[in-house]
Every structure is written in C-alpha cells, then in structure tokens.
Coordinates of C-alpha atoms in Angstrom, one line a residue:
X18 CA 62.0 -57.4 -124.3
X19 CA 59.5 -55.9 -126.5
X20 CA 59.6 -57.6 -129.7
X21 CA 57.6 -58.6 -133.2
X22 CA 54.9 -61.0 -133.3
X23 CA 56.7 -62.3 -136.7
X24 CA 60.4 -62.0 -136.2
X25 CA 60.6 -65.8 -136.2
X26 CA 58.6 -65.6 -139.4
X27 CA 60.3 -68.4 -141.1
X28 CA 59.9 -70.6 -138.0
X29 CA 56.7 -69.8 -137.9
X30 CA 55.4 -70.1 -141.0
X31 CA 56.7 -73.9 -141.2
X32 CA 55.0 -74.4 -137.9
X33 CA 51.5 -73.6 -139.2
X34 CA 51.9 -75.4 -142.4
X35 CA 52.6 -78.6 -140.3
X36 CA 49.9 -77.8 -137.9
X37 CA 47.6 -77.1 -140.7
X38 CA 48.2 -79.9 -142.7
X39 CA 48.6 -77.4 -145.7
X40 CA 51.8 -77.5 -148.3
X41 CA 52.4 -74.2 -150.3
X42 CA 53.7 -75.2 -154.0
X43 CA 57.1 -73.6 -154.9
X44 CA 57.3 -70.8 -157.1
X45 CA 60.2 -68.6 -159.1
X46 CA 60.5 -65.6 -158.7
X47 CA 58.8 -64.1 -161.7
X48 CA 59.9 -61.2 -164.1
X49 CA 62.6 -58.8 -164.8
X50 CA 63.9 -57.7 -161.4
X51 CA 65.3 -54.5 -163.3
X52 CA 61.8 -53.4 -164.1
X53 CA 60.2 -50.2 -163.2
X54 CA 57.1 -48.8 -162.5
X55 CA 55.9 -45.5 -162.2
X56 CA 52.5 -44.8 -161.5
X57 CA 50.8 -41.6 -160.5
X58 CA 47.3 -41.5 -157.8
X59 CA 46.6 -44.6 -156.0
X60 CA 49.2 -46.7 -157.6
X61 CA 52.5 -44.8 -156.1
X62 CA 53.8 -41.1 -156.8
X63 CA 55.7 -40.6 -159.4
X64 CA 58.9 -39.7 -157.4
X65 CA 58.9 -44.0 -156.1
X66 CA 60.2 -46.0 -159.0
X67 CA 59.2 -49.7 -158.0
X68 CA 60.8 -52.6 -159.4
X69 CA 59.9 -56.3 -159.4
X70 CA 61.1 -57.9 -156.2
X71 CA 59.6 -61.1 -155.9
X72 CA 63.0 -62.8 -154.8
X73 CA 62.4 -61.4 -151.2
X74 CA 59.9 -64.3 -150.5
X75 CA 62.0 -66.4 -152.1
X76 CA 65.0 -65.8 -150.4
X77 CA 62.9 -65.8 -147.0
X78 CA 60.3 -68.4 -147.0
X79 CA 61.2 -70.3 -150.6
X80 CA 59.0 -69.5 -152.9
X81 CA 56.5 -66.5 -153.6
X82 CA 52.7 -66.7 -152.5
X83 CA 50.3 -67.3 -155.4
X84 CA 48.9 -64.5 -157.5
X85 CA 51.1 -62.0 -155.8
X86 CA 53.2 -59.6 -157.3
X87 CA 56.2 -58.0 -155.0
X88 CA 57.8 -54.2 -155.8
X89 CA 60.2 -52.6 -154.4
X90 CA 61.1 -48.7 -153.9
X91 CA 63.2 -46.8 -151.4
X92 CA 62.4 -43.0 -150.3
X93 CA 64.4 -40.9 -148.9
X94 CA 63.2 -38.9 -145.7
X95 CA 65.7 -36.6 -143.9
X96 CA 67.9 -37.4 -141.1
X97 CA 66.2 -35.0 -138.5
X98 CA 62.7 -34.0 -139.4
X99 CA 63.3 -30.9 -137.1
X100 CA 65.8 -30.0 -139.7
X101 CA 65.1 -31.6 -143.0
X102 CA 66.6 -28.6 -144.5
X103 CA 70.1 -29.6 -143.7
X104 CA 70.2 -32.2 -146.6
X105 CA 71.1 -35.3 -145.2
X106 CA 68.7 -38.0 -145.5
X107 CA 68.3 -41.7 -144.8
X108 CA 66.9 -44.4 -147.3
X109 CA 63.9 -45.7 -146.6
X110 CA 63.3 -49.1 -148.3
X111 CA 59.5 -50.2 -149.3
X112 CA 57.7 -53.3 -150.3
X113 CA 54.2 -53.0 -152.3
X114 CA 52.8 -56.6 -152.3
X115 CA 49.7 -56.5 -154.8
X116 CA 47.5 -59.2 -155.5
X117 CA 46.5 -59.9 -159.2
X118 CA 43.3 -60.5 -158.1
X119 CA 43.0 -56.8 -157.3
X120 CA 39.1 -55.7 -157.3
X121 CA 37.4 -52.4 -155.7
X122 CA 40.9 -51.2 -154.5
X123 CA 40.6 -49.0 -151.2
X124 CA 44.4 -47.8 -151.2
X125 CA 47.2 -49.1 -149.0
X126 CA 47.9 -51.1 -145.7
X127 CA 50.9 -50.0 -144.2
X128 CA 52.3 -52.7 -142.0
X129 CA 54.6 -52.6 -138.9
X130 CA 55.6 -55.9 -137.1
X131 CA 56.7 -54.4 -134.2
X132 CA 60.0 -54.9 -132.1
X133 CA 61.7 -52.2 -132.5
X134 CA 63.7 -53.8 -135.1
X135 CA 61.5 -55.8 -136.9
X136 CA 61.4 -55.8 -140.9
X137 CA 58.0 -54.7 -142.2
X138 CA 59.3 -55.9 -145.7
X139 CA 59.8 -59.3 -144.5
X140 CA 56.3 -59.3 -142.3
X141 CA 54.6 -58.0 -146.0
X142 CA 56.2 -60.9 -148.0
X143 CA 54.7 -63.6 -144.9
X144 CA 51.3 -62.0 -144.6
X145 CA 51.5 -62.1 -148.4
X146 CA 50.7 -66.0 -147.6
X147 CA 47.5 -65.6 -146.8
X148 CA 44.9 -67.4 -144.2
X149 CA 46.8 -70.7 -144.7
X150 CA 49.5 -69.7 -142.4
X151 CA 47.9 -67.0 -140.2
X152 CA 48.7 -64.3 -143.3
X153 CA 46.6 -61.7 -144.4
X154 CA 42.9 -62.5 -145.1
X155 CA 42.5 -62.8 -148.8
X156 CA 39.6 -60.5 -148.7
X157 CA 42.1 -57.9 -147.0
X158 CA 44.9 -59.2 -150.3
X159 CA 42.3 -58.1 -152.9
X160 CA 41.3 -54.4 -151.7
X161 CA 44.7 -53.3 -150.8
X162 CA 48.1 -52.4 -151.8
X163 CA 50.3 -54.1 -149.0
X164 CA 53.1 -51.4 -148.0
X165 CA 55.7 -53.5 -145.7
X166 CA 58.6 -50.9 -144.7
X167 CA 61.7 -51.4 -142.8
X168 CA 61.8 -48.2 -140.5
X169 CA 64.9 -46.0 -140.3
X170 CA 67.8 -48.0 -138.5
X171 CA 66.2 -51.4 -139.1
X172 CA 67.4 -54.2 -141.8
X173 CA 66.9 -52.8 -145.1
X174 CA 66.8 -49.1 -144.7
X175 CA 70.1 -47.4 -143.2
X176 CA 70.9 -49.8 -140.7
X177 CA 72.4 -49.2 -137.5
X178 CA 74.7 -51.6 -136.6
X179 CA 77.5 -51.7 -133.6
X180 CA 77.3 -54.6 -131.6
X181 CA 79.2 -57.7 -132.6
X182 CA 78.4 -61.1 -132.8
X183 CA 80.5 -62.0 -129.8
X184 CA 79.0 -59.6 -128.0
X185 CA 75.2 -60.7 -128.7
X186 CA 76.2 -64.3 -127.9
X187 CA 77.6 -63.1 -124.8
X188 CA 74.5 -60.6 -124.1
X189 CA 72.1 -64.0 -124.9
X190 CA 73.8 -66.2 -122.8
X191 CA 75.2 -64.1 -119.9
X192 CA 73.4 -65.4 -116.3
X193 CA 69.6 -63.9 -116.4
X194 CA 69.9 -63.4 -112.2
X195 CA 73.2 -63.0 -111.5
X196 CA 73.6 -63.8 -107.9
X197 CA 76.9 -62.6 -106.7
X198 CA 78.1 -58.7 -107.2
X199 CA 81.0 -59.9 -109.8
X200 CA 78.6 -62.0 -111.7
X201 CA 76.7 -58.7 -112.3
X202 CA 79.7 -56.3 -112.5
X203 CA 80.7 -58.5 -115.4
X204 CA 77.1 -57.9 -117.3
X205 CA 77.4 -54.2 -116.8
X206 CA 81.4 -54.3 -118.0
X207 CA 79.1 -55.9 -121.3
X208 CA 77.1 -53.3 -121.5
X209 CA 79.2 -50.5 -120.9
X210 CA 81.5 -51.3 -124.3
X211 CA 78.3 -52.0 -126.0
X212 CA 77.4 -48.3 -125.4
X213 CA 80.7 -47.1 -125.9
X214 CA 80.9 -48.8 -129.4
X215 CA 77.8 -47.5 -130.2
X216 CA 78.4 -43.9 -129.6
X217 CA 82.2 -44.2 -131.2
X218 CA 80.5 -45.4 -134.3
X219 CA 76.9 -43.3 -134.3
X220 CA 77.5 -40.3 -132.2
X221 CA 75.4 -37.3 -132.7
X222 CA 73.1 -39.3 -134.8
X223 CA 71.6 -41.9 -132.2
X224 CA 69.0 -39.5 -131.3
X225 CA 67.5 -39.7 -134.2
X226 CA 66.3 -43.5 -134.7
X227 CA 63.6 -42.3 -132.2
X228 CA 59.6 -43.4 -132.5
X229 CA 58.5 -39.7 -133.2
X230 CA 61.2 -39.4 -136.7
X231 CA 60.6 -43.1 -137.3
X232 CA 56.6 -41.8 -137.0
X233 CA 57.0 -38.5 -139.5
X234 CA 58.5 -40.8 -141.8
X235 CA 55.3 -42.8 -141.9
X236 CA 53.8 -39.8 -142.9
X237 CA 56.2 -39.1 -146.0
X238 CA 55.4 -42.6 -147.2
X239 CA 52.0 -42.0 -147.4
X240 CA 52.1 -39.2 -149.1
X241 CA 54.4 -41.2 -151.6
X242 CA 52.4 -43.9 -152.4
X243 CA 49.8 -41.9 -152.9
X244 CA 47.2 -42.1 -150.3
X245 CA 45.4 -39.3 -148.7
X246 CA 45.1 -40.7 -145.8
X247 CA 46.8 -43.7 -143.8
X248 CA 46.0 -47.2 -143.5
X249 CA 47.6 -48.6 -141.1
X250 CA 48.0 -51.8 -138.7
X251 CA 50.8 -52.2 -135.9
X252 CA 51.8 -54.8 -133.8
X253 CA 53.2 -54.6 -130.4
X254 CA 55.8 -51.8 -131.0
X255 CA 54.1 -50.7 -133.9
X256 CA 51.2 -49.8 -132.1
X257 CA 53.4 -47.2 -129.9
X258 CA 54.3 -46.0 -133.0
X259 CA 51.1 -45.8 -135.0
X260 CA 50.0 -43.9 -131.5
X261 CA 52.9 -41.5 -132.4
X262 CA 51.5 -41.3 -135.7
X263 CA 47.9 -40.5 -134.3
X264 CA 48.9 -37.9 -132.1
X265 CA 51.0 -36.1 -134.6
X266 CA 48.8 -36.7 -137.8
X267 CA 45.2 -37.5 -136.8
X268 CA 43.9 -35.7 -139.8
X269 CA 45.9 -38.1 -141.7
X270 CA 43.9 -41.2 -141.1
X271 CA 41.6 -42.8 -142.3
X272 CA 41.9 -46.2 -140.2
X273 CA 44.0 -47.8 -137.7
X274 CA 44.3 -50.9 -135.9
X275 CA 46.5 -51.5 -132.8
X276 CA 47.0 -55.0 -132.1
X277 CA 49.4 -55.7 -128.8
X278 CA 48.9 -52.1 -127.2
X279 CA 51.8 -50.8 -125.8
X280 CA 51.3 -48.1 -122.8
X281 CA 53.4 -45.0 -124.1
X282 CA 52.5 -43.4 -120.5
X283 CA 55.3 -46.5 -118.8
X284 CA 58.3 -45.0 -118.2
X285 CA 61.4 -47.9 -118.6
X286 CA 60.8 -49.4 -115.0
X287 CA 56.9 -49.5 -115.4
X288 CA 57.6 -51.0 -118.6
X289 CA 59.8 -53.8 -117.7
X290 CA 57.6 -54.7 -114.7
X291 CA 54.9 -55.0 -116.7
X292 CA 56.3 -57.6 -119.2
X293 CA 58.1 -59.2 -116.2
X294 CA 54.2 -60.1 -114.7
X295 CA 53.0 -60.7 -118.2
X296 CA 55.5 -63.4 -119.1
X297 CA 54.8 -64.7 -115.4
X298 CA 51.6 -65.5 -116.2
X299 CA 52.1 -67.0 -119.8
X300 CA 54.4 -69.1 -118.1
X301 CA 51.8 -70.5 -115.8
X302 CA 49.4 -70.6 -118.6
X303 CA 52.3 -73.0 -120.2
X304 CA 52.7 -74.7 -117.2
X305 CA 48.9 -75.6 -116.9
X306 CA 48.1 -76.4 -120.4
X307 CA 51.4 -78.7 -119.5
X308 CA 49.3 -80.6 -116.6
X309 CA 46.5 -80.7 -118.7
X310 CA 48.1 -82.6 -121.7
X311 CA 50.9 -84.2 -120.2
X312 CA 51.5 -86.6 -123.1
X313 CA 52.3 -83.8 -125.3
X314 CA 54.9 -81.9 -122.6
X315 CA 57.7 -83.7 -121.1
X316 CA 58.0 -81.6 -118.4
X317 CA 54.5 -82.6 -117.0
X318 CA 53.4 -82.0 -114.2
X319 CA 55.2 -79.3 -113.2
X320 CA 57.0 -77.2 -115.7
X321 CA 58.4 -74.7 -113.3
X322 CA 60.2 -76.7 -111.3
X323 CA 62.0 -78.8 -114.4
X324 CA 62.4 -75.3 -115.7
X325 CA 64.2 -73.7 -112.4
X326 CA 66.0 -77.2 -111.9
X327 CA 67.5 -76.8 -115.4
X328 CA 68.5 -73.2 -114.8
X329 CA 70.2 -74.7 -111.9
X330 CA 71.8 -77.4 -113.5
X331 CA 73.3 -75.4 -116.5
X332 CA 74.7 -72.8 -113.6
X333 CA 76.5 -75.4 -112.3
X334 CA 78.0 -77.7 -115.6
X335 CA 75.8 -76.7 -118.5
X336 CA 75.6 -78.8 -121.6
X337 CA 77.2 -78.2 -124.6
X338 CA 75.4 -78.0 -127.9
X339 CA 76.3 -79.7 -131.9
X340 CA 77.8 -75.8 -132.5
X341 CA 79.7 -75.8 -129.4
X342 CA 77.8 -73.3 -127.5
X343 CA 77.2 -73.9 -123.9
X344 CA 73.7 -73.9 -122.9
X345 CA 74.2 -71.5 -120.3
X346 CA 71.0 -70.0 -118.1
X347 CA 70.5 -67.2 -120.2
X348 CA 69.9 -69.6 -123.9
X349 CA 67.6 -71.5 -121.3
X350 CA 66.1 -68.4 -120.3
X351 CA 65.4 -66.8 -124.1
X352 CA 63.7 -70.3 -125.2
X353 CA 61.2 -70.0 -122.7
X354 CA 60.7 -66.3 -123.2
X355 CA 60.3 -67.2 -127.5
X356 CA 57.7 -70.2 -126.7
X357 CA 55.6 -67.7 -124.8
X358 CA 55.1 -65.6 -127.4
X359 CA 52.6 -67.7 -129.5
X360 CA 50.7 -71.1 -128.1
X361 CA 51.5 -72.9 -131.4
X362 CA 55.2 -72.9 -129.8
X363 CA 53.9 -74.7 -126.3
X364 CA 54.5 -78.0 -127.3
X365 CA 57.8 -77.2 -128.7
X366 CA 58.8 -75.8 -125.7
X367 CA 58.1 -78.9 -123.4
X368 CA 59.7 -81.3 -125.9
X369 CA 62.7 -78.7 -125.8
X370 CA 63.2 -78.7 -122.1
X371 CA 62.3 -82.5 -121.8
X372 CA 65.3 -83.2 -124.1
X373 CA 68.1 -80.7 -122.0
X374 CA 66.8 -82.6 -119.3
X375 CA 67.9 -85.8 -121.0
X376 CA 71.1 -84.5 -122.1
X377 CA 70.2 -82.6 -125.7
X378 CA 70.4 -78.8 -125.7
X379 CA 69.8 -78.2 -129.5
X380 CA 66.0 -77.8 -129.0
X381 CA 66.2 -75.6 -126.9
X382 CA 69.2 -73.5 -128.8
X383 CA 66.7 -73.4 -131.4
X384 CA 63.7 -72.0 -129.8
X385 CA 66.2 -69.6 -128.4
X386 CA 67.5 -68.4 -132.0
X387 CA 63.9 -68.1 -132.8
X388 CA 64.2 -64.7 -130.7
X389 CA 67.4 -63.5 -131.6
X390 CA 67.7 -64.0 -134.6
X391 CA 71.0 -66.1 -134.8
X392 CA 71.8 -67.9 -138.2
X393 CA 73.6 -71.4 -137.8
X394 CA 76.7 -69.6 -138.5
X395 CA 76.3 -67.7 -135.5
X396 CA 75.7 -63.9 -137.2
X397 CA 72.9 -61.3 -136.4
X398 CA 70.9 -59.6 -138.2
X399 CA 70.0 -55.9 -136.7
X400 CA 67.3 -56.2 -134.6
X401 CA 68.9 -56.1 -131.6
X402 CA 71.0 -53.2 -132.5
X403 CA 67.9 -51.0 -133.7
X404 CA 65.9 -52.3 -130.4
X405 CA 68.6 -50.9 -128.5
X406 CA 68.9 -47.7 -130.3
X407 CA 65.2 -47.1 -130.8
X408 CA 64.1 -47.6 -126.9
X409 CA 66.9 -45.7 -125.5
X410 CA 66.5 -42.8 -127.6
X411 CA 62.6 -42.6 -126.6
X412 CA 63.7 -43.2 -122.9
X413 CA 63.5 -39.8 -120.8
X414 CA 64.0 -42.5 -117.7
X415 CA 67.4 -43.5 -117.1
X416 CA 68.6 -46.0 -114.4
X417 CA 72.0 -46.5 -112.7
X418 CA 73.2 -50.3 -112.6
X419 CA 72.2 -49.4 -108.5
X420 CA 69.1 -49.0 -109.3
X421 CA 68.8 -52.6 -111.7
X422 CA 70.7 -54.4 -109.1
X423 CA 68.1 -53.5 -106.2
X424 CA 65.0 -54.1 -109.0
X425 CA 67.0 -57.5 -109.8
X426 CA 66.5 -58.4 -106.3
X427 CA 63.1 -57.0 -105.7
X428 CA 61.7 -59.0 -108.6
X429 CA 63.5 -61.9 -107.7
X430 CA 60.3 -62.1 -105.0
X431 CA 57.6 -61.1 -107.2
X432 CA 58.4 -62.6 -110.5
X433 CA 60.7 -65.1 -109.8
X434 CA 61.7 -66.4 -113.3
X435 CA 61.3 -63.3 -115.5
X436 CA 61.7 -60.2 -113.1
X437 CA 65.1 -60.5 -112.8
X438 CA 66.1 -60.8 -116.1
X439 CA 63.6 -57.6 -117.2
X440 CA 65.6 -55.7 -114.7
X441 CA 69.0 -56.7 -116.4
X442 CA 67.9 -55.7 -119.2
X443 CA 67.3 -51.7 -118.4
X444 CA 71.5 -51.9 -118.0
X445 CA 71.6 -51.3 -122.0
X446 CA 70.0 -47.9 -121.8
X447 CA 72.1 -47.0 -118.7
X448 CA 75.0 -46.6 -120.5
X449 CA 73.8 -45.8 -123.7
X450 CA 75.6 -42.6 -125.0
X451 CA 73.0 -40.8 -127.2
X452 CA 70.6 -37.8 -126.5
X453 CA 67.4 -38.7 -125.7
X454 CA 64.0 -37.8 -127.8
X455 CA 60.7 -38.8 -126.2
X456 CA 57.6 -39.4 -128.2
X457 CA 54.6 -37.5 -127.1
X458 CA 52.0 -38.7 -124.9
X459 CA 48.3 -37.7 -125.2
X460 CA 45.3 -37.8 -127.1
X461 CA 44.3 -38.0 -131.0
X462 CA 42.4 -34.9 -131.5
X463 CA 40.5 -35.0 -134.3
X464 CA 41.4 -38.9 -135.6
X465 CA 39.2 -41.4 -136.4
X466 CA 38.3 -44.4 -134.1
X467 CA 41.0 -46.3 -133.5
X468 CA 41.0 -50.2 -132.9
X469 CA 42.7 -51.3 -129.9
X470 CA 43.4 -55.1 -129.8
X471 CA 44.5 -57.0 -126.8
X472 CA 44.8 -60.3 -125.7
X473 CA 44.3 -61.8 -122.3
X474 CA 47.3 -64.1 -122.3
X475 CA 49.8 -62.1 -124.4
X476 CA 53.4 -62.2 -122.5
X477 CA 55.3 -59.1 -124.5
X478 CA 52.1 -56.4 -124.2
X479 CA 50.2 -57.6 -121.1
X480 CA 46.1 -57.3 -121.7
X481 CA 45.9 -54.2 -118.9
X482 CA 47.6 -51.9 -121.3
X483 CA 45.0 -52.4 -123.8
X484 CA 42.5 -50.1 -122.4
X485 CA 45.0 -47.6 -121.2
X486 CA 46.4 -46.9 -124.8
X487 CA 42.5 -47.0 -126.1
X488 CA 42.3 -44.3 -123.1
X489 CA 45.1 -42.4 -124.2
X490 CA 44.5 -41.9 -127.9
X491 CA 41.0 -40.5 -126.9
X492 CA 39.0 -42.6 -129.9
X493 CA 40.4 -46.1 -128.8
X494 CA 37.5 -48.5 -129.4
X495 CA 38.9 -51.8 -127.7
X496 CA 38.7 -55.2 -129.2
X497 CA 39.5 -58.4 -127.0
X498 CA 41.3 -61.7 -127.8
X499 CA 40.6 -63.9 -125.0
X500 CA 43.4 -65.9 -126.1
X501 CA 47.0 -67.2 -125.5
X502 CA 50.2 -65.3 -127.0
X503 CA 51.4 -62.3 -128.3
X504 CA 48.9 -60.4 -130.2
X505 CA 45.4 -61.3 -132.0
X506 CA 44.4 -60.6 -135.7
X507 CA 43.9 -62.9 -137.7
X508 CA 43.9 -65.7 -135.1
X509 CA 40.5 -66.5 -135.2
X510 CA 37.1 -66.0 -136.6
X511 CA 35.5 -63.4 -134.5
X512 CA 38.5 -61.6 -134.5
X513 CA 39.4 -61.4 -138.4
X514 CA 35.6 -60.1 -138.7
X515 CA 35.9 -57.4 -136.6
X516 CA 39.0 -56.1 -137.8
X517 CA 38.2 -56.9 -141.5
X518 CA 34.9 -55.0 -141.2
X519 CA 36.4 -51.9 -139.6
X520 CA 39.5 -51.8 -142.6
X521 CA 37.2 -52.1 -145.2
X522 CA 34.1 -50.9 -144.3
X523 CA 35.1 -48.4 -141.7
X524 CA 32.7 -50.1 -139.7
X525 CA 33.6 -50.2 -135.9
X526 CA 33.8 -53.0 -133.9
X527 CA 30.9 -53.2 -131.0
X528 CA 32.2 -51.4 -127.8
X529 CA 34.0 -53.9 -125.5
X530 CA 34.0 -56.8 -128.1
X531 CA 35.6 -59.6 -126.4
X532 CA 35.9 -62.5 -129.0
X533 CA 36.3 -66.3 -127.6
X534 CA 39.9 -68.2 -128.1
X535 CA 38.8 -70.8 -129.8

C-alpha cells in the first residue's frame, strides 16, 4: 500500500487553496510547443532537446504557476543496464520546470513522488505552485532547475500496462477481510489472472521495472542534464530508491533528502506489518482529533465503531452510488486508508462516512478515487500496474495464499481494521510471473550526509523506519516532523528551514532535529 504523498495532486491542491483562502489566476499555456532548446553545461546536454510544455499544468491543475516556464525532453536509457549493449532501450520522459526569476543557480532538483507509480512530471508541474499550496518554497524555485521524471514503467515513460479496468474495480472493491474460504478463493482467482495477463503481455521483461534499473537510470539523467552531481529529494518510495541511488552512486551526490523513509532491510511481510500498525494508529489519531472536534466529524464520538458498523452494513446490502457502483467494504476501506494520508483530508473523511451513514456513498467514492486514481468514467491511469510490477520485481520474499490467509487472520487480532487487508494485499506478488531483482541493502560509502525525514504520525512509512534507513545508509542525519500524515517537507516552518538550508547551503540539519507540528 505504499504510495505518493501527491498522487491525489489535483485533489489536493484544491483542498489547500480552500483551506488557505488563496485563488491562483488562470493562465495559457505560453509559447510554441514545437520549440527547442539545446543547451550545453548546466542548462541540459546537448543530446536532450527540450521543448515548451507548459500545457502539462494546464491539462492537470488548469492553468500554469506564475513566472514558470515548463520543458520537456525524453532520454533514452537501455532496457537492462546489465546489458545496455543489447540495444533496446526505454524512453524516459523529463520535465525541467525553471523559474524566470532564476538567480545564483546551483543545478537541478530531481524529484520523485514516490508510489511506485507515481509521476514525477506531474509532482514537478504541482510543486511548480509554490508555498501557496504546500509547493516548492520559492527560494528552492529560484536556485534550481526542477527535473520531475516519470520512471521507467510509470505514466509517461514506457508504460506498463496489463490490468483492466474491470479488474481494478474489482481489486478496489473486493471484501478487505474476507471471512469465509470462498470469499478468499475468489480474491486469489483475481489475482491469479492478474499475473497471468501480466506475464502473457510482459514476459521476460518484468524483471526489469525493478528499483536498482529504475535507480541507474537516475544516474543517466543526471549526467544528461548536466549536473556533476545529483540533487535529489524522494518521497516515500522514492526515498527507497534514492537509497538505491546512494548505495550504487555515492560519489555522485552532492545532496539528498529522504522524506517518508522506507526500510529497504523489510522483507514483504515486515513490510506490510508495518503499514498495517502505522495506519492503526493514524486511524486513532483520526479518531481522537474526531472526539476532540466533534462539530467538524460526524462520526463523533467514536469513529471506529461507525467505521466497523458501516463495513458491516455494506457486507450485508451496500449502497449504491450516482455511477452505479456498489459501495462495497473494500471502497469503504480505501477512503479511510486515502484520508489518512494527509490531516487536511480528516474532516473530509468524517463528513464522508457521516453521509454513507445517512444513505450517500458518493463522498466516500470520492475520497476513495483519491487513491486509485479512477476518473469519473471509471478508467485508470498506471499506477497500479507499475506498483505492482515495481514491488514484485524487488521482492526476493514470496508468500503462498497459505501463508496470507493465516497473516489475514493473525492481524485480524492485532490490527483489526488494516491488518487484514495489508495481508490481502501480498496475494499480487504470489502469483506474479516475473523474475525477481532485489535492490541492495547497505551502506553509502563515501556519500555525503544524507537527510532523513520522518514523521511521527505518517500512516504509509511509519516514524520507526526513519532512523533505521538513516542507519542503513551510514551518513543518515535524521530530521523529525512531529506531525500527522504522510511525509513532512514543506509542511511547516521549522521544517522548510532545515531542509532548505541543507539543499542550498549544504548545511546539515542539527543531529536529532525534531521540529513541532504546528
């Protein structure tokens, strides 16, 4: 369930404008979208030939940011970097988001959002926005190129795609703790002809969406745009591949933040535990800001128990929504698990489930499409695909559905709403037909500090695996959010300093910085 801070970007964005109070004026997208650039040094190698791509933003969020300027390139890196002789190669498509305001450039920012899945070229374009919606500090705009990529497999750069919409609504919506044996034997049929699709359509080449090519391709786009060494900040899966990145390129660095550390030491059962506990407590956290402000949630007092009585409810006759989809367990289940992700989507959540308790599931459906990505029309993007692809090709652990079925139950007891479902969701890799590539493990010799963010409340990347990555790496300096969702910077303040100063100035946060919520 690993997934990007930003892949409701959209969503989001709206939601801060209104909790701001701030409007963005609407702009058109500026120039000759046929233009090209080629510029040698700092300003991209000659081989990228960037052309004016300001209608991304546009297409996305409505209108560009302000004094930006948005280029486009692809790259092409090969197929199998342990044989890149072969020829065959996979496009690699790049945003550089500039400001026009451009003073005492440094180089560039390479960005990942995380999932696997997630499109760096859409999370460029939001952060483009700026401090008014949680984007990019400006001060971070002026002094650096902003290199949003969409990594191999993933949206914009050779795509892997093989499981239908049918199927997705079927995966979203199928019963998160099944109880009886056909109930489950029916989730596993799922993901059986998921995997068989999969490998009838990718074969040899599912292998080869894994973290350590997607992490030597980082490398080649470095070296493209020009920089001698990487700038980089990942979130949430993008900080297990920027530790990749570290371990095979720590020359290669000049800075690195981390923000929403993943533990690349979890194997796939460690893993899932892990988020199951960590959305466990989020959902208290929900649940106690919920007592605590009962006139903005609903569900006050007790949001667990109108949660699990809904849950019930829907397993029994569930409600049908304005598109016609029943608003089974599982959509329940995956609106929960996208309000937890940020605290800005609490009070959405508890008007959400007040109004399937009175008899309206389309809040709900929409907090749920928040995390998968479904369009009104009922289509998918990638991301689920590529998640799918990425993780089980950097799984060495693989489980038989005997082994989910008995974690099901276990974590049943010890996390009652989430556990179960994590466990479900380890069926995917069980029958997923590709050869496996696992990412090394171990430390940075000879990098830089690294910046290690974590925050206390975050669902998707509990806090504990914060200092164990820092750990890891061997130069992990850790910085603390004591905060609510997933991931930190640029939440607040203290925060935004910290990392600002060590991008720009190289300067290191204080050991064991732990910066306030508020």
């Amino acid at each position: 369930m690993r997934r990007t801070p930003h892949r409701a970007l959209a969503a989001l964005a709206a939601t801060m404008l209104a909790v701001s109070g701030c409007s963005l004026p609407v702009f058109a997208p500026g120039g000759d979208n046929s233009a090209r650039e080629q510029q040698p040094g700092g300003g991209g190698a000659p081989n990228l030939s960037w052309r004016n791509c300001a209608e991304i933003p546009q297409q996305l969020y409505g209108q560009k940011a302000p004094r930006m300027r948005y280029e486009c390139a692809t790259i092409p890196v090969p197929k199998d970097w342990n044989d890149a002789s072969n020829g065959q190669t996979f496009e690699l498509a790049l945003m550089r988001v500039r400001s026009t305001q451009q003073k005492d450039r440094i180089g560039s920012l390479l960005i990942n959002p995380g999932g696997p899945g997630g499109s760096g070229i859409d999370t460029a374009a939001y952060l483009s926005f700026g401090p008014q919606v949680q984007g990019l500090p400006t001060e971070i705009l002026e002094r650096f190129d902003v290199i949003g990529f969409d990594p191999r497999g993933v949206s914009r750069s050779s795509p892997v795609k093989c499981i239908s919409d049918a199927d997705l609504d079927a995966s979203y919506g199928s019963e998160p703790d099944p109880e009886t044996q056909a109930e489950f034997d029916e989730i596993v049929a799922l993901n059986q002809r998921i995997g068989a699709e999969c490998g009838t359509k990718y074969g040899a080449d599912l292998p080869l969406f894994s973290t350590e090519q997607a992490a030597r391709d980082i490398d080649a786009i470095r070296a493209a745009v020009g920089d001698e060494k990487l700038t980089y900040l990942g979130y949430s899966y993008g900080t297990l591949l920027g530790a990749t990145y570290a371990q095979l390129f720590p020359q290669n660095i000049r800075a690195m933040v981390l923000d929403g550390a993943v533990d690349p030491q979890q194997g796939m059962v460690a893993g899932s535990e892990s988020q199951a506990k960590g959305f466990e407590r989020a959902f208290d956290n929900f649940a106690a800001w919920c007592r605590a402000t009962a006139a903005q949630c609903p569900v006050a007092p007790d949001a667990r128990a109108t949660l699990n009585e809904l849950l019930d409810k829907a397993r029994a006759t569930p409600l049908r929504g304005a598109d016609g989809r029943e608003a089974t367990a599982g959509w329940i289940f995956y609106s929960a698990v996208a309000a937890l992700y940020t605290e800005l989507y609490w009070p959405e959540l508890g008007k959400a489930l007040g109004a399937l308790r009175d008899g309206d599931p389309d809040p709900m459906f929409e907090l749920a499409d928040t995390y998968t990505s479904r369009t009104d029309q009922g289509e998918y993007d990638n991301q689920a695909d590529a998640l799918l692809a990425v993780n089980c090709a950097d799984s060495e652990e693989q489980v038989t559905p005997e082994q989910v079925r008995t974690l099901q139950q276990e974590w049943e007891k010890k996390y009652p709403l989430f556990g179960p479902a994590l466990a479900m969701g380890m069926l995917g890799c069980a029958f997923w037909p590709g050869a496996r590539d696992p990412y090394p493990t171990g430390p940075a010799r000879g990098a830089p500090p690294i910046v290690v963010v974590g925050t206390v409340g975050d669902p998707a990347t509990p806090y504990e695996q914060t200092a164990v990555l820092a750990g890891m790496l061997g130069t992990g300096q850790v910085l603390t959010w004591e905060g609510e969702g997933h991931t930190a910077y640029p939440n607040t303040r203290c925060i935004t300093q910290a990392v600002d100063g060590y991008l720009i100035d190289l300067t290191v946060p204080a050991k064991d910085l732990r910066c306030p919520a508020g």
